[in-house]
Amino acid sequence: METTGHSPCNTCGACCRSYIVPLNGRDVWELCVHQRFDPSDFVTAFPLPKPSPEGFRLNKDGFTFGLALDKQGEFEFNRPCTFLMSLGGGHSCCGVYAHRPTVCRSYPVIRVREHFVQRKDSLCPPNAWSAGQLGHPSWRQNAQRVQMQFDLYYEVIARWNARVVSKPEGTTYVIGAYYDYLLNVYERLAGLDDALGEDTVERVVANWSSVPASGDFADESIDRDQFPWLSYLSAAREVIDAFYPEVPSQPSIVLHLVGRGARSNPPRKMIPDELLEPEPAAMPAGSNG
C-alpha cells in the first residue's frame, strides 16, 4: 500500500502467509503483461461452494470456479504466496509489489457501508498504522478500486458464462481458453483507460457505485457528470459485449447489486465493533413468523 511515510508492509509479509488471495481479471492481465508471466505460473482455479458473480464455468452443468494467487508448495491457507521472497533475518517482501493484486493494495483497509476502516482481524503488528496514515486518501481510493475491479470482473465473467451455457450439452472448455479470454478482454479495457486518461479513471474510481437519490439508474434525468462511473460502466460493457457477438447482451450484474442493495458487507469478524450492526433476533421456538 502506498502512503506517505514509512510503510510497515516493507519487511513484514504476515498477510502473505495467511490468506487465500482472490484475483480478478485485471490482476491476471497486469501480472502477465508487466511481469511476463503466463496465468498458469501463478493462478489457481478452485471450485466455489455455490454460484456467485465471481464464479466462471467451464461447462454448462459443472462447478463454478474462482481464481486465487497460487501458493509455494501445496495450495493451503497458511502457505506463503507464490510471490513472497525471503530477505533473511525473518524479513520478507513481495516479488511483484508494483503489480500486486488489487486486494493486496488495499489490505488491511475494508469498506463497510460508507466507512473505510482497518479490518478487525488484520495481521498487522499492533500500532503498525497511525491514524494519519489510515486517513490518507490513497486507502480509500484503493479500497474503491477493489470494488470497481471486481465489479467489472463480474461483467466479464457473465459474458463468458453466457457463451458457455449457449453451447450444446457436453461442451467443455479448458482453463487456458478462459485465461486467453481474460487477457484479450482486459487488453481492450486497458485501452479504454488509456483513451480516457489517468485523471478521468481516478475520478471514476472515487465515484464508483455511488447511487442517485432516486435509486433509479434508468432515470434519464440523472446528471452523468455527477456519476461518471455509470458512463464508464457503459463504455466497459461495450468492450465486453464485443466478444462473442452471437451471444445476446446480458443484464448488468453491477447495476443489479448496487441498485437493489444486494452487495454483501465483509464478514462480521472483519468489521470493527463500533460498526457492527445487531444481528437479527432469533425467532422464538414455535413461531410462524
PDB file of C-alpha atoms in Angstrom:
ATOM      1  CA  MET A   1       0.000   0.000   0.000  1.00  0.00           C
ATOM      2  CA  GLU A   2       1.467   3.366  -0.989  1.00  0.00           C
ATOM      3  CA  THR A   3       1.020   6.036   1.652  1.00  0.00           C
ATOM      4  CA  THR A   4       3.163   8.900   2.790  1.00  0.00           C
ATOM      5  CA  GLY A   5       5.951   7.996   5.192  1.00  0.00           C
ATOM      6  CA  HIS A   6       7.198   4.547   6.247  1.00  0.00           C
ATOM      7  CA  SER A   7       5.074   1.524   5.422  1.00  0.00           C
ATOM      8  CA  PRO A   8       5.150  -1.400   7.885  1.00  0.00           C
ATOM      9  CA  CYS A   9       4.468  -3.685   4.906  1.00  0.00           C
ATOM     10  CA  ASN A  10       8.016  -3.215   3.630  1.00  0.00           C
ATOM     11  CA  THR A  11       9.529  -6.169   5.535  1.00  0.00           C
ATOM     12  CA  CYS A  12       6.549  -7.883   7.209  1.00  0.00           C
ATOM     13  CA  GLY A  13       4.765 -10.355   4.936  1.00  0.00           C
ATOM     14  CA  ALA A  14       2.446 -11.815   7.595  1.00  0.00           C
ATOM     15  CA  CYS A  15      -0.631 -11.409   5.394  1.00  0.00           C
ATOM     16  CA  CYS A  16       1.236 -13.066   2.515  1.00  0.00           C
ATOM     17  CA  ARG A  17       1.381 -16.284   4.534  1.00  0.00           C
ATOM     18  CA  SER A  18      -2.115 -16.348   5.952  1.00  0.00           C
ATOM     19  CA  TYR A  19      -4.766 -15.762   3.296  1.00  0.00           C
ATOM     20  CA  ILE A  20      -6.152 -17.116   0.081  1.00  0.00           C
ATOM     21  CA  VAL A  21      -5.827 -14.060  -2.182  1.00  0.00           C
ATOM     22  CA  PRO A  22      -8.731 -13.738  -4.667  1.00  0.00           C
ATOM     23  CA  LEU A  23      -7.892 -12.455  -8.124  1.00  0.00           C
ATOM     24  CA  ASN A  24      -9.911 -10.567 -10.691  1.00  0.00           C
ATOM     25  CA  GLY A  25      -9.229 -10.425 -14.400  1.00  0.00           C
ATOM     26  CA  ARG A  26      -7.353  -7.124 -14.190  1.00  0.00           C
ATOM     27  CA  ASP A  27      -4.934  -8.683 -11.684  1.00  0.00           C
ATOM     28  CA  VAL A  28      -4.210 -11.557 -14.057  1.00  0.00           C
ATOM     29  CA  TRP A  29      -3.693  -9.206 -17.011  1.00  0.00           C
ATOM     30  CA  GLU A  30      -1.385  -6.866 -15.048  1.00  0.00           C
ATOM     31  CA  LEU A  31       0.923  -9.666 -13.931  1.00  0.00           C
ATOM     32  CA  CYS A  32       1.030 -11.291 -17.356  1.00  0.00           C
ATOM     33  CA  VAL A  33       1.736  -8.056 -19.228  1.00  0.00           C
ATOM     34  CA  HIS A  34       4.139  -6.360 -16.824  1.00  0.00           C
ATOM     35  CA  GLN A  35       5.867  -9.387 -15.293  1.00  0.00           C
ATOM     36  CA  ARG A  36       5.821 -11.583 -18.424  1.00  0.00           C
ATOM     37  CA  PHE A  37       4.075 -14.480 -16.686  1.00  0.00           C
ATOM     38  CA  ASP A  38       1.616 -16.968 -18.067  1.00  0.00           C
ATOM     39  CA  PRO A  39      -1.517 -17.332 -15.895  1.00  0.00           C
ATOM     40  CA  SER A  40      -0.583 -20.955 -15.213  1.00  0.00           C
ATOM     41  CA  ASP A  41       2.569 -19.674 -13.465  1.00  0.00           C
ATOM     42  CA  PHE A  42       0.709 -18.013 -10.601  1.00  0.00           C
ATOM     43  CA  VAL A  43      -3.069 -18.600 -10.783  1.00  0.00           C
ATOM     44  CA  THR A  44      -5.049 -21.368  -9.117  1.00  0.00           C
ATOM     45  CA  ALA A  45      -8.661 -22.045 -10.134  1.00  0.00           C
ATOM     46  CA  PHE A  46     -10.729 -23.611  -7.362  1.00  0.00           C
ATOM     47  CA  PRO A  47     -14.371 -24.757  -7.236  1.00  0.00           C
ATOM     48  CA  LEU A  48     -16.746 -22.451  -5.383  1.00  0.00           C
ATOM     49  CA  PRO A  49     -19.214 -23.910  -2.862  1.00  0.00           C
ATOM     50  CA  LYS A  50     -22.136 -22.146  -4.526  1.00  0.00           C
ATOM     51  CA  PRO A  51     -22.786 -19.956  -7.584  1.00  0.00           C
ATOM     52  CA  SER A  52     -21.728 -16.326  -7.225  1.00  0.00           C
ATOM     53  CA  PRO A  53     -20.908 -13.388  -9.536  1.00  0.00           C
ATOM     54  CA  GLU A  54     -17.190 -14.248  -9.325  1.00  0.00           C
ATOM     55  CA  GLY A  55     -17.712 -17.847 -10.451  1.00  0.00           C
ATOM     56  CA  PHE A  56     -16.914 -18.799 -14.038  1.00  0.00           C
ATOM     57  CA  ARG A  57     -17.955 -22.003 -15.794  1.00  0.00           C
ATOM     58  CA  LEU A  58     -16.065 -24.403 -17.998  1.00  0.00           C
ATOM     59  CA  ASN A  59     -19.218 -26.311 -18.941  1.00  0.00           C
ATOM     60  CA  LYS A  60     -22.943 -25.797 -18.641  1.00  0.00           C
ATOM     61  CA  ASP A  61     -23.719 -28.020 -15.655  1.00  0.00           C
ATOM     62  CA  GLY A  62     -20.472 -28.310 -13.698  1.00  0.00           C
ATOM     63  CA  PHE A  63     -18.874 -26.336 -10.903  1.00  0.00           C
ATOM     64  CA  THR A  64     -18.267 -22.624 -10.976  1.00  0.00           C
ATOM     65  CA  PHE A  65     -14.701 -21.593 -10.242  1.00  0.00           C
ATOM     66  CA  GLY A  66     -12.887 -18.693  -8.609  1.00  0.00           C
ATOM     67  CA  LEU A  67      -9.314 -17.519  -9.126  1.00  0.00           C
ATOM     68  CA  ALA A  68      -6.659 -17.075  -6.452  1.00  0.00           C
ATOM     69  CA  LEU A  69      -2.932 -16.500  -6.197  1.00  0.00           C
ATOM     70  CA  ASP A  70      -1.032 -19.759  -6.048  1.00  0.00           C
ATOM     71  CA  LYS A  71       0.988 -20.804  -3.025  1.00  0.00           C
ATOM     72  CA  GLN A  72       4.515 -22.085  -2.554  1.00  0.00           C
ATOM     73  CA  GLY A  73       4.081 -25.839  -2.334  1.00  0.00           C
ATOM     74  CA  GLU A  74       0.592 -27.182  -1.676  1.00  0.00           C
ATOM     75  CA  PHE A  75      -2.313 -24.783  -2.090  1.00  0.00           C
ATOM     76  CA  GLU A  76      -3.162 -24.368   1.590  1.00  0.00           C
ATOM     77  CA  PHE A  77      -4.358 -21.406   3.644  1.00  0.00           C
ATOM     78  CA  ASN A  78      -1.166 -20.918   5.678  1.00  0.00           C
ATOM     79  CA  ARG A  79       1.343 -21.475   2.879  1.00  0.00           C
ATOM     80  CA  PRO A  80       3.355 -18.463   1.603  1.00  0.00           C
ATOM     81  CA  CYS A  81       2.168 -16.685  -1.535  1.00  0.00           C
ATOM     82  CA  THR A  82       3.993 -17.800  -4.653  1.00  0.00           C
ATOM     83  CA  PHE A  83       5.488 -14.292  -4.981  1.00  0.00           C
ATOM     84  CA  LEU A  84       6.727 -13.894  -1.386  1.00  0.00           C
ATOM     85  CA  MET A  85      10.509 -13.522  -1.221  1.00  0.00           C
ATOM     86  CA  SER A  86      12.628 -14.129   1.884  1.00  0.00           C
ATOM     87  CA  LEU A  87      15.159 -11.406   2.692  1.00  0.00           C
ATOM     88  CA  GLY A  88      16.761 -13.232   5.604  1.00  0.00           C
ATOM     89  CA  GLY A  89      16.642 -12.239   9.243  1.00  0.00           C
ATOM     90  CA  GLY A  90      12.932 -13.037   9.384  1.00  0.00           C
ATOM     91  CA  HIS A  91      12.042 -10.355   6.810  1.00  0.00           C
ATOM     92  CA  SER A  92      10.124 -10.824   3.577  1.00  0.00           C
ATOM     93  CA  CYS A  93       8.980  -8.778   0.620  1.00  0.00           C
ATOM     94  CA  CYS A  94       6.623  -9.085  -2.342  1.00  0.00           C
ATOM     95  CA  GLY A  95       8.404 -10.046  -5.547  1.00  0.00           C
ATOM     96  CA  VAL A  96       5.801  -8.287  -7.730  1.00  0.00           C
ATOM     97  CA  TYR A  97       4.988  -5.345  -5.463  1.00  0.00           C
ATOM     98  CA  ALA A  98       4.440  -2.784  -8.222  1.00  0.00           C
ATOM     99  CA  HIS A  99       1.859  -5.066  -9.869  1.00  0.00           C
ATOM    100  CA  ARG A 100       0.468  -6.929  -6.863  1.00  0.00           C
ATOM    101  CA  PRO A 101      -3.236  -7.869  -6.869  1.00  0.00           C
ATOM    102  CA  THR A 102      -5.925  -5.311  -6.126  1.00  0.00           C
ATOM    103  CA  VAL A 103      -6.868  -6.736  -2.733  1.00  0.00           C
ATOM    104  CA  CYS A 104      -3.221  -6.665  -1.630  1.00  0.00           C
ATOM    105  CA  ARG A 105      -3.064  -2.949  -2.420  1.00  0.00           C
ATOM    106  CA  SER A 106      -5.936  -2.136  -0.066  1.00  0.00           C
ATOM    107  CA  TYR A 107      -5.075  -4.504   2.818  1.00  0.00           C
ATOM    108  CA  PRO A 108      -5.791  -4.041   5.727  1.00  0.00           C
ATOM    109  CA  VAL A 109      -8.493  -1.470   4.867  1.00  0.00           C
ATOM    110  CA  ILE A 110     -12.027  -2.573   4.040  1.00  0.00           C
ATOM    111  CA  ARG A 111     -15.171  -0.716   3.088  1.00  0.00           C
ATOM    112  CA  VAL A 112     -18.097  -1.078   5.498  1.00  0.00           C
ATOM    113  CA  ARG A 113     -21.028   0.834   4.040  1.00  0.00           C
ATOM    114  CA  GLU A 114     -19.714   4.429   3.739  1.00  0.00           C
ATOM    115  CA  HIS A 115     -16.726   3.821   6.050  1.00  0.00           C
ATOM    116  CA  PHE A 116     -13.164   2.856   5.116  1.00  0.00           C
ATOM    117  CA  VAL A 117     -11.528   1.231   8.136  1.00  0.00           C
ATOM    118  CA  GLN A 118      -8.837  -1.225   9.176  1.00  0.00           C
ATOM    119  CA  ARG A 119     -10.285  -4.713   9.332  1.00  0.00           C
ATOM    120  CA  LYS A 120     -10.549  -6.029  12.882  1.00  0.00           C
ATOM    121  CA  ASP A 121      -8.823  -9.320  12.106  1.00  0.00           C
ATOM    122  CA  SER A 122      -5.842  -7.830  10.268  1.00  0.00           C
ATOM    123  CA  LEU A 123      -2.438  -9.393  10.905  1.00  0.00           C
ATOM    124  CA  CYS A 124      -0.570  -6.091  11.034  1.00  0.00           C
ATOM    125  CA  PRO A 125       1.530  -5.615  14.205  1.00  0.00           C
ATOM    126  CA  PRO A 126      -0.128  -3.515  16.935  1.00  0.00           C
ATOM    127  CA  ASN A 127       0.026   0.209  16.170  1.00  0.00           C
ATOM    128  CA  ALA A 128       1.587  -0.507  12.787  1.00  0.00           C
ATOM    129  CA  TRP A 129      -0.554   2.151  11.149  1.00  0.00           C
ATOM    130  CA  SER A 130      -1.015   5.599  12.601  1.00  0.00           C
ATOM    131  CA  ALA A 131      -4.308   7.453  12.407  1.00  0.00           C
ATOM    132  CA  GLY A 132      -2.637   9.859   9.984  1.00  0.00           C
ATOM    133  CA  GLN A 133      -1.596   7.063   7.650  1.00  0.00           C
ATOM    134  CA  LEU A 134      -5.022   5.426   7.721  1.00  0.00           C
ATOM    135  CA  GLY A 135      -6.571   8.795   6.928  1.00  0.00           C
ATOM    136  CA  HIS A 136      -4.542   9.144   3.734  1.00  0.00           C
ATOM    137  CA  PRO A 137      -6.829   9.339   0.653  1.00  0.00           C
ATOM    138  CA  SER A 138      -4.926   6.516  -1.045  1.00  0.00           C
ATOM    139  CA  TRP A 139      -6.505   3.992   1.354  1.00  0.00           C
ATOM    140  CA  ARG A 140      -9.999   5.000   0.288  1.00  0.00           C
ATOM    141  CA  GLN A 141      -9.043   5.079  -3.397  1.00  0.00           C
ATOM    142  CA  ASN A 142      -7.507   1.605  -3.292  1.00  0.00           C
ATOM    143  CA  ALA A 143     -10.482   0.164  -1.407  1.00  0.00           C
ATOM    144  CA  GLN A 144     -12.731   1.736  -4.046  1.00  0.00           C
ATOM    145  CA  ARG A 145     -10.552   0.230  -6.765  1.00  0.00           C
ATOM    146  CA  VAL A 146     -11.054  -3.243  -5.283  1.00  0.00           C
ATOM    147  CA  GLN A 147     -14.813  -2.814  -5.627  1.00  0.00           C
ATOM    148  CA  MET A 148     -14.550  -1.405  -9.133  1.00  0.00           C
ATOM    149  CA  GLN A 149     -12.262  -4.115 -10.477  1.00  0.00           C
ATOM    150  CA  PHE A 150     -14.275  -6.965  -9.031  1.00  0.00           C
ATOM    151  CA  ASP A 151     -17.494  -5.389 -10.312  1.00  0.00           C
ATOM    152  CA  LEU A 152     -16.039  -5.170 -13.816  1.00  0.00           C
ATOM    153  CA  TYR A 153     -14.815  -8.741 -13.467  1.00  0.00           C
ATOM    154  CA  TYR A 154     -18.382  -9.856 -12.717  1.00  0.00           C
ATOM    155  CA  GLU A 155     -19.447  -8.341 -16.034  1.00  0.00           C
ATOM    156  CA  VAL A 156     -16.581 -10.076 -17.840  1.00  0.00           C
ATOM    157  CA  ILE A 157     -17.495 -13.414 -16.244  1.00  0.00           C
ATOM    158  CA  ALA A 158     -21.179 -13.023 -17.109  1.00  0.00           C
ATOM    159  CA  ARG A 159     -20.236 -12.697 -20.784  1.00  0.00           C
ATOM    160  CA  TRP A 160     -18.092 -15.830 -20.682  1.00  0.00           C
ATOM    161  CA  ASN A 161     -20.709 -17.823 -18.779  1.00  0.00           C
ATOM    162  CA  ALA A 162     -23.436 -16.824 -21.239  1.00  0.00           C
ATOM    163  CA  ARG A 163     -21.280 -18.202 -24.023  1.00  0.00           C
ATOM    164  CA  VAL A 164     -20.623 -21.455 -22.153  1.00  0.00           C
ATOM    165  CA  VAL A 165     -24.296 -22.141 -21.391  1.00  0.00           C
ATOM    166  CA  SER A 166     -25.261 -21.388 -25.009  1.00  0.00           C
ATOM    167  CA  LYS A 167     -23.193 -24.300 -26.264  1.00  0.00           C
ATOM    168  CA  PRO A 168     -24.511 -27.830 -26.862  1.00  0.00           C
ATOM    169  CA  GLU A 169     -24.720 -30.231 -23.938  1.00  0.00           C
ATOM    170  CA  GLY A 170     -21.353 -31.802 -23.162  1.00  0.00           C
ATOM    171  CA  THR A 171     -19.246 -28.895 -24.423  1.00  0.00           C
ATOM    172  CA  THR A 172     -16.351 -28.287 -22.022  1.00  0.00           C
ATOM    173  CA  TYR A 173     -13.660 -25.615 -22.176  1.00  0.00           C
ATOM    174  CA  VAL A 174     -10.123 -25.930 -20.858  1.00  0.00           C
ATOM    175  CA  ILE A 175      -8.953 -23.379 -18.324  1.00  0.00           C
ATOM    176  CA  GLY A 176      -6.474 -21.974 -20.844  1.00  0.00           C
ATOM    177  CA  ALA A 177      -9.351 -20.820 -23.038  1.00  0.00           C
ATOM    178  CA  TYR A 178     -10.760 -18.818 -20.143  1.00  0.00           C
ATOM    179  CA  TYR A 179      -7.355 -17.255 -19.436  1.00  0.00           C
ATOM    180  CA  ASP A 180      -7.000 -16.280 -23.100  1.00  0.00           C
ATOM    181  CA  TYR A 181     -10.410 -14.617 -22.953  1.00  0.00           C
ATOM    182  CA  LEU A 182      -9.418 -12.639 -19.848  1.00  0.00           C
ATOM    183  CA  LEU A 183      -6.177 -11.404 -21.376  1.00  0.00           C
ATOM    184  CA  ASN A 184      -7.935 -10.284 -24.546  1.00  0.00           C
ATOM    185  CA  VAL A 185     -10.792  -8.527 -22.727  1.00  0.00           C
ATOM    186  CA  TYR A 186      -8.503  -6.707 -20.327  1.00  0.00           C
ATOM    187  CA  GLU A 187      -6.139  -5.642 -23.094  1.00  0.00           C
ATOM    188  CA  ARG A 188      -9.094  -3.761 -24.615  1.00  0.00           C
ATOM    189  CA  LEU A 189     -10.277  -2.442 -21.246  1.00  0.00           C
ATOM    190  CA  ALA A 190      -6.765  -1.121 -20.639  1.00  0.00           C
ATOM    191  CA  GLY A 191      -7.073   0.646 -23.985  1.00  0.00           C
ATOM    192  CA  LEU A 192     -10.288   2.253 -22.748  1.00  0.00           C
ATOM    193  CA  ASP A 193      -8.452   3.515 -19.656  1.00  0.00           C
ATOM    194  CA  ASP A 194      -5.621   4.891 -21.780  1.00  0.00           C
ATOM    195  CA  ALA A 195      -8.101   6.720 -24.014  1.00  0.00           C
ATOM    196  CA  LEU A 196      -9.859   8.306 -21.031  1.00  0.00           C
ATOM    197  CA  GLY A 197      -6.678   9.295 -19.229  1.00  0.00           C
ATOM    198  CA  GLU A 198      -5.486   8.717 -15.682  1.00  0.00           C
ATOM    199  CA  ASP A 199      -7.315  11.684 -14.131  1.00  0.00           C
ATOM    200  CA  THR A 200     -10.672  10.595 -15.518  1.00  0.00           C
ATOM    201  CA  VAL A 201     -10.180   6.982 -14.435  1.00  0.00           C
ATOM    202  CA  GLU A 202      -9.242   8.077 -10.909  1.00  0.00           C
ATOM    203  CA  ARG A 203     -12.418  10.158 -10.777  1.00  0.00           C
ATOM    204  CA  VAL A 204     -14.403   7.101 -11.849  1.00  0.00           C
ATOM    205  CA  VAL A 205     -12.757   5.007  -9.123  1.00  0.00           C
ATOM    206  CA  ALA A 206     -13.571   7.585  -6.443  1.00  0.00           C
ATOM    207  CA  ASN A 207     -17.200   7.742  -7.612  1.00  0.00           C
ATOM    208  CA  TRP A 208     -17.678   4.012  -8.142  1.00  0.00           C
ATOM    209  CA  SER A 209     -21.065   2.551  -7.154  1.00  0.00           C
ATOM    210  CA  SER A 210     -22.495   5.810  -5.816  1.00  0.00           C
ATOM    211  CA  VAL A 211     -26.283   5.774  -6.114  1.00  0.00           C
ATOM    212  CA  PRO A 212     -28.565   8.593  -7.347  1.00  0.00           C
ATOM    213  CA  ALA A 213     -31.061   9.941  -4.841  1.00  0.00           C
ATOM    214  CA  SER A 214     -33.873   8.323  -6.807  1.00  0.00           C
ATOM    215  CA  GLY A 215     -32.127   4.963  -6.720  1.00  0.00           C
ATOM    216  CA  ASP A 216     -33.133   4.526 -10.369  1.00  0.00           C
ATOM    217  CA  PHE A 217     -30.191   4.068 -12.734  1.00  0.00           C
ATOM    218  CA  ALA A 218     -32.542   4.140 -15.717  1.00  0.00           C
ATOM    219  CA  ASP A 219     -33.673   7.681 -14.881  1.00  0.00           C
ATOM    220  CA  GLU A 220     -32.677   9.768 -17.911  1.00  0.00           C
ATOM    221  CA  SER A 221     -32.593  12.930 -15.806  1.00  0.00           C
ATOM    222  CA  ILE A 222     -29.522  11.689 -13.907  1.00  0.00           C
ATOM    223  CA  ASP A 223     -26.621  14.101 -14.271  1.00  0.00           C
ATOM    224  CA  ARG A 224     -23.933  11.822 -15.665  1.00  0.00           C
ATOM    225  CA  ASP A 225     -21.251  14.329 -14.666  1.00  0.00           C
ATOM    226  CA  GLN A 226     -22.088  13.519 -11.050  1.00  0.00           C
ATOM    227  CA  PHE A 227     -21.953   9.779 -11.719  1.00  0.00           C
ATOM    228  CA  PRO A 228     -19.025   9.231 -14.104  1.00  0.00           C
ATOM    229  CA  TRP A 229     -18.837   5.581 -13.097  1.00  0.00           C
ATOM    230  CA  LEU A 230     -22.116   4.913 -14.920  1.00  0.00           C
ATOM    231  CA  SER A 231     -20.696   6.238 -18.189  1.00  0.00           C
ATOM    232  CA  TYR A 232     -17.527   4.227 -17.627  1.00  0.00           C
ATOM    233  CA  LEU A 233     -19.536   1.070 -16.949  1.00  0.00           C
ATOM    234  CA  SER A 234     -21.481   1.598 -20.189  1.00  0.00           C
ATOM    235  CA  ALA A 235     -18.245   2.003 -22.148  1.00  0.00           C
ATOM    236  CA  ALA A 236     -16.721  -1.072 -20.487  1.00  0.00           C
ATOM    237  CA  ARG A 237     -19.849  -3.074 -21.274  1.00  0.00           C
ATOM    238  CA  GLU A 238     -19.488  -2.136 -24.963  1.00  0.00           C
ATOM    239  CA  VAL A 239     -15.943  -3.546 -24.887  1.00  0.00           C
ATOM    240  CA  ILE A 240     -17.045  -6.728 -23.142  1.00  0.00           C
ATOM    241  CA  ASP A 241     -20.112  -7.278 -25.357  1.00  0.00           C
ATOM    242  CA  ALA A 242     -17.912  -7.123 -28.463  1.00  0.00           C
ATOM    243  CA  PHE A 243     -16.728 -10.607 -27.517  1.00  0.00           C
ATOM    244  CA  TYR A 244     -18.900 -13.480 -28.702  1.00  0.00           C
ATOM    245  CA  PRO A 245     -21.318 -11.331 -30.744  1.00  0.00           C
ATOM    246  CA  GLU A 246     -23.547 -14.366 -31.272  1.00  0.00           C
ATOM    247  CA  VAL A 247     -24.430 -14.200 -27.546  1.00  0.00           C
ATOM    248  CA  PRO A 248     -27.122 -11.657 -26.545  1.00  0.00           C
ATOM    249  CA  SER A 249     -26.139  -8.827 -24.217  1.00  0.00           C
ATOM    250  CA  GLN A 250     -26.589  -9.811 -20.602  1.00  0.00           C
ATOM    251  CA  PRO A 251     -28.228  -7.761 -17.802  1.00  0.00           C
ATOM    252  CA  SER A 252     -25.685  -5.800 -15.788  1.00  0.00           C
ATOM    253  CA  ILE A 253     -24.575  -7.674 -12.672  1.00  0.00           C
ATOM    254  CA  VAL A 254     -23.223  -4.477 -11.141  1.00  0.00           C
ATOM    255  CA  LEU A 255     -26.370  -2.388 -11.524  1.00  0.00           C
ATOM    256  CA  HIS A 256     -28.362  -5.246 -10.044  1.00  0.00           C
ATOM    257  CA  LEU A 257     -26.092  -5.476  -6.987  1.00  0.00           C
ATOM    258  CA  VAL A 258     -25.877  -1.730  -6.406  1.00  0.00           C
ATOM    259  CA  GLY A 259     -29.448  -0.818  -7.274  1.00  0.00           C
ATOM    260  CA  ARG A 260     -31.039  -3.478  -5.102  1.00  0.00           C
ATOM    261  CA  GLY A 261     -28.626  -3.087  -2.218  1.00  0.00           C
ATOM    262  CA  ALA A 262     -27.648  -6.714  -2.773  1.00  0.00           C
ATOM    263  CA  ARG A 263     -23.932  -6.171  -2.241  1.00  0.00           C
ATOM    264  CA  SER A 264     -22.808  -8.041   0.861  1.00  0.00           C
ATOM    265  CA  ASN A 265     -20.802  -6.476   3.660  1.00  0.00           C
ATOM    266  CA  PRO A 266     -17.500  -8.019   4.749  1.00  0.00           C
ATOM    267  CA  PRO A 267     -17.759 -10.947   7.195  1.00  0.00           C
ATOM    268  CA  ARG A 268     -18.573  -9.841  10.728  1.00  0.00           C
ATOM    269  CA  LYS A 269     -15.169 -10.984  12.009  1.00  0.00           C
ATOM    270  CA  MET A 270     -13.557  -8.253   9.868  1.00  0.00           C
ATOM    271  CA  ILE A 271     -15.811  -5.368  10.923  1.00  0.00           C
ATOM    272  CA  PRO A 272     -14.712  -3.222  13.867  1.00  0.00           C
ATOM    273  CA  ASP A 273     -17.080  -3.498  16.821  1.00  0.00           C
ATOM    274  CA  GLU A 274     -18.249   0.102  16.565  1.00  0.00           C
ATOM    275  CA  LEU A 275     -19.539  -0.525  13.040  1.00  0.00           C
ATOM    276  CA  LEU A 276     -21.223  -3.855  13.665  1.00  0.00           C
ATOM    277  CA  GLU A 277     -24.953  -3.844  13.191  1.00  0.00           C
ATOM    278  CA  PRO A 278     -27.018  -6.009  15.559  1.00  0.00           C
ATOM    279  CA  GLU A 279     -27.731  -9.472  14.228  1.00  0.00           C
ATOM    280  CA  PRO A 280     -31.418 -10.178  13.621  1.00  0.00           C
ATOM    281  CA  ALA A 281     -33.102 -11.559  16.704  1.00  0.00           C
ATOM    282  CA  ALA A 282     -33.763 -15.291  16.619  1.00  0.00           C
ATOM    283  CA  MET A 283     -37.398 -16.244  16.099  1.00  0.00           C
ATOM    284  CA  PRO A 284     -38.995 -17.772  19.221  1.00  0.00           C
ATOM    285  CA  ALA A 285     -39.464 -21.524  19.106  1.00  0.00           C
ATOM    286  CA  GLY A 286     -42.772 -22.424  17.513  1.00  0.00           C
ATOM    287  CA  SER A 287     -43.191 -19.013  15.870  1.00  0.00           C
ATOM    288  CA  ASN A 288     -44.890 -18.952  12.492  1.00  0.00           C
ATOM    289  CA  GLY A 289     -43.415 -15.561  11.596  1.00  0.00           C
TER     290      GLY A 289
END
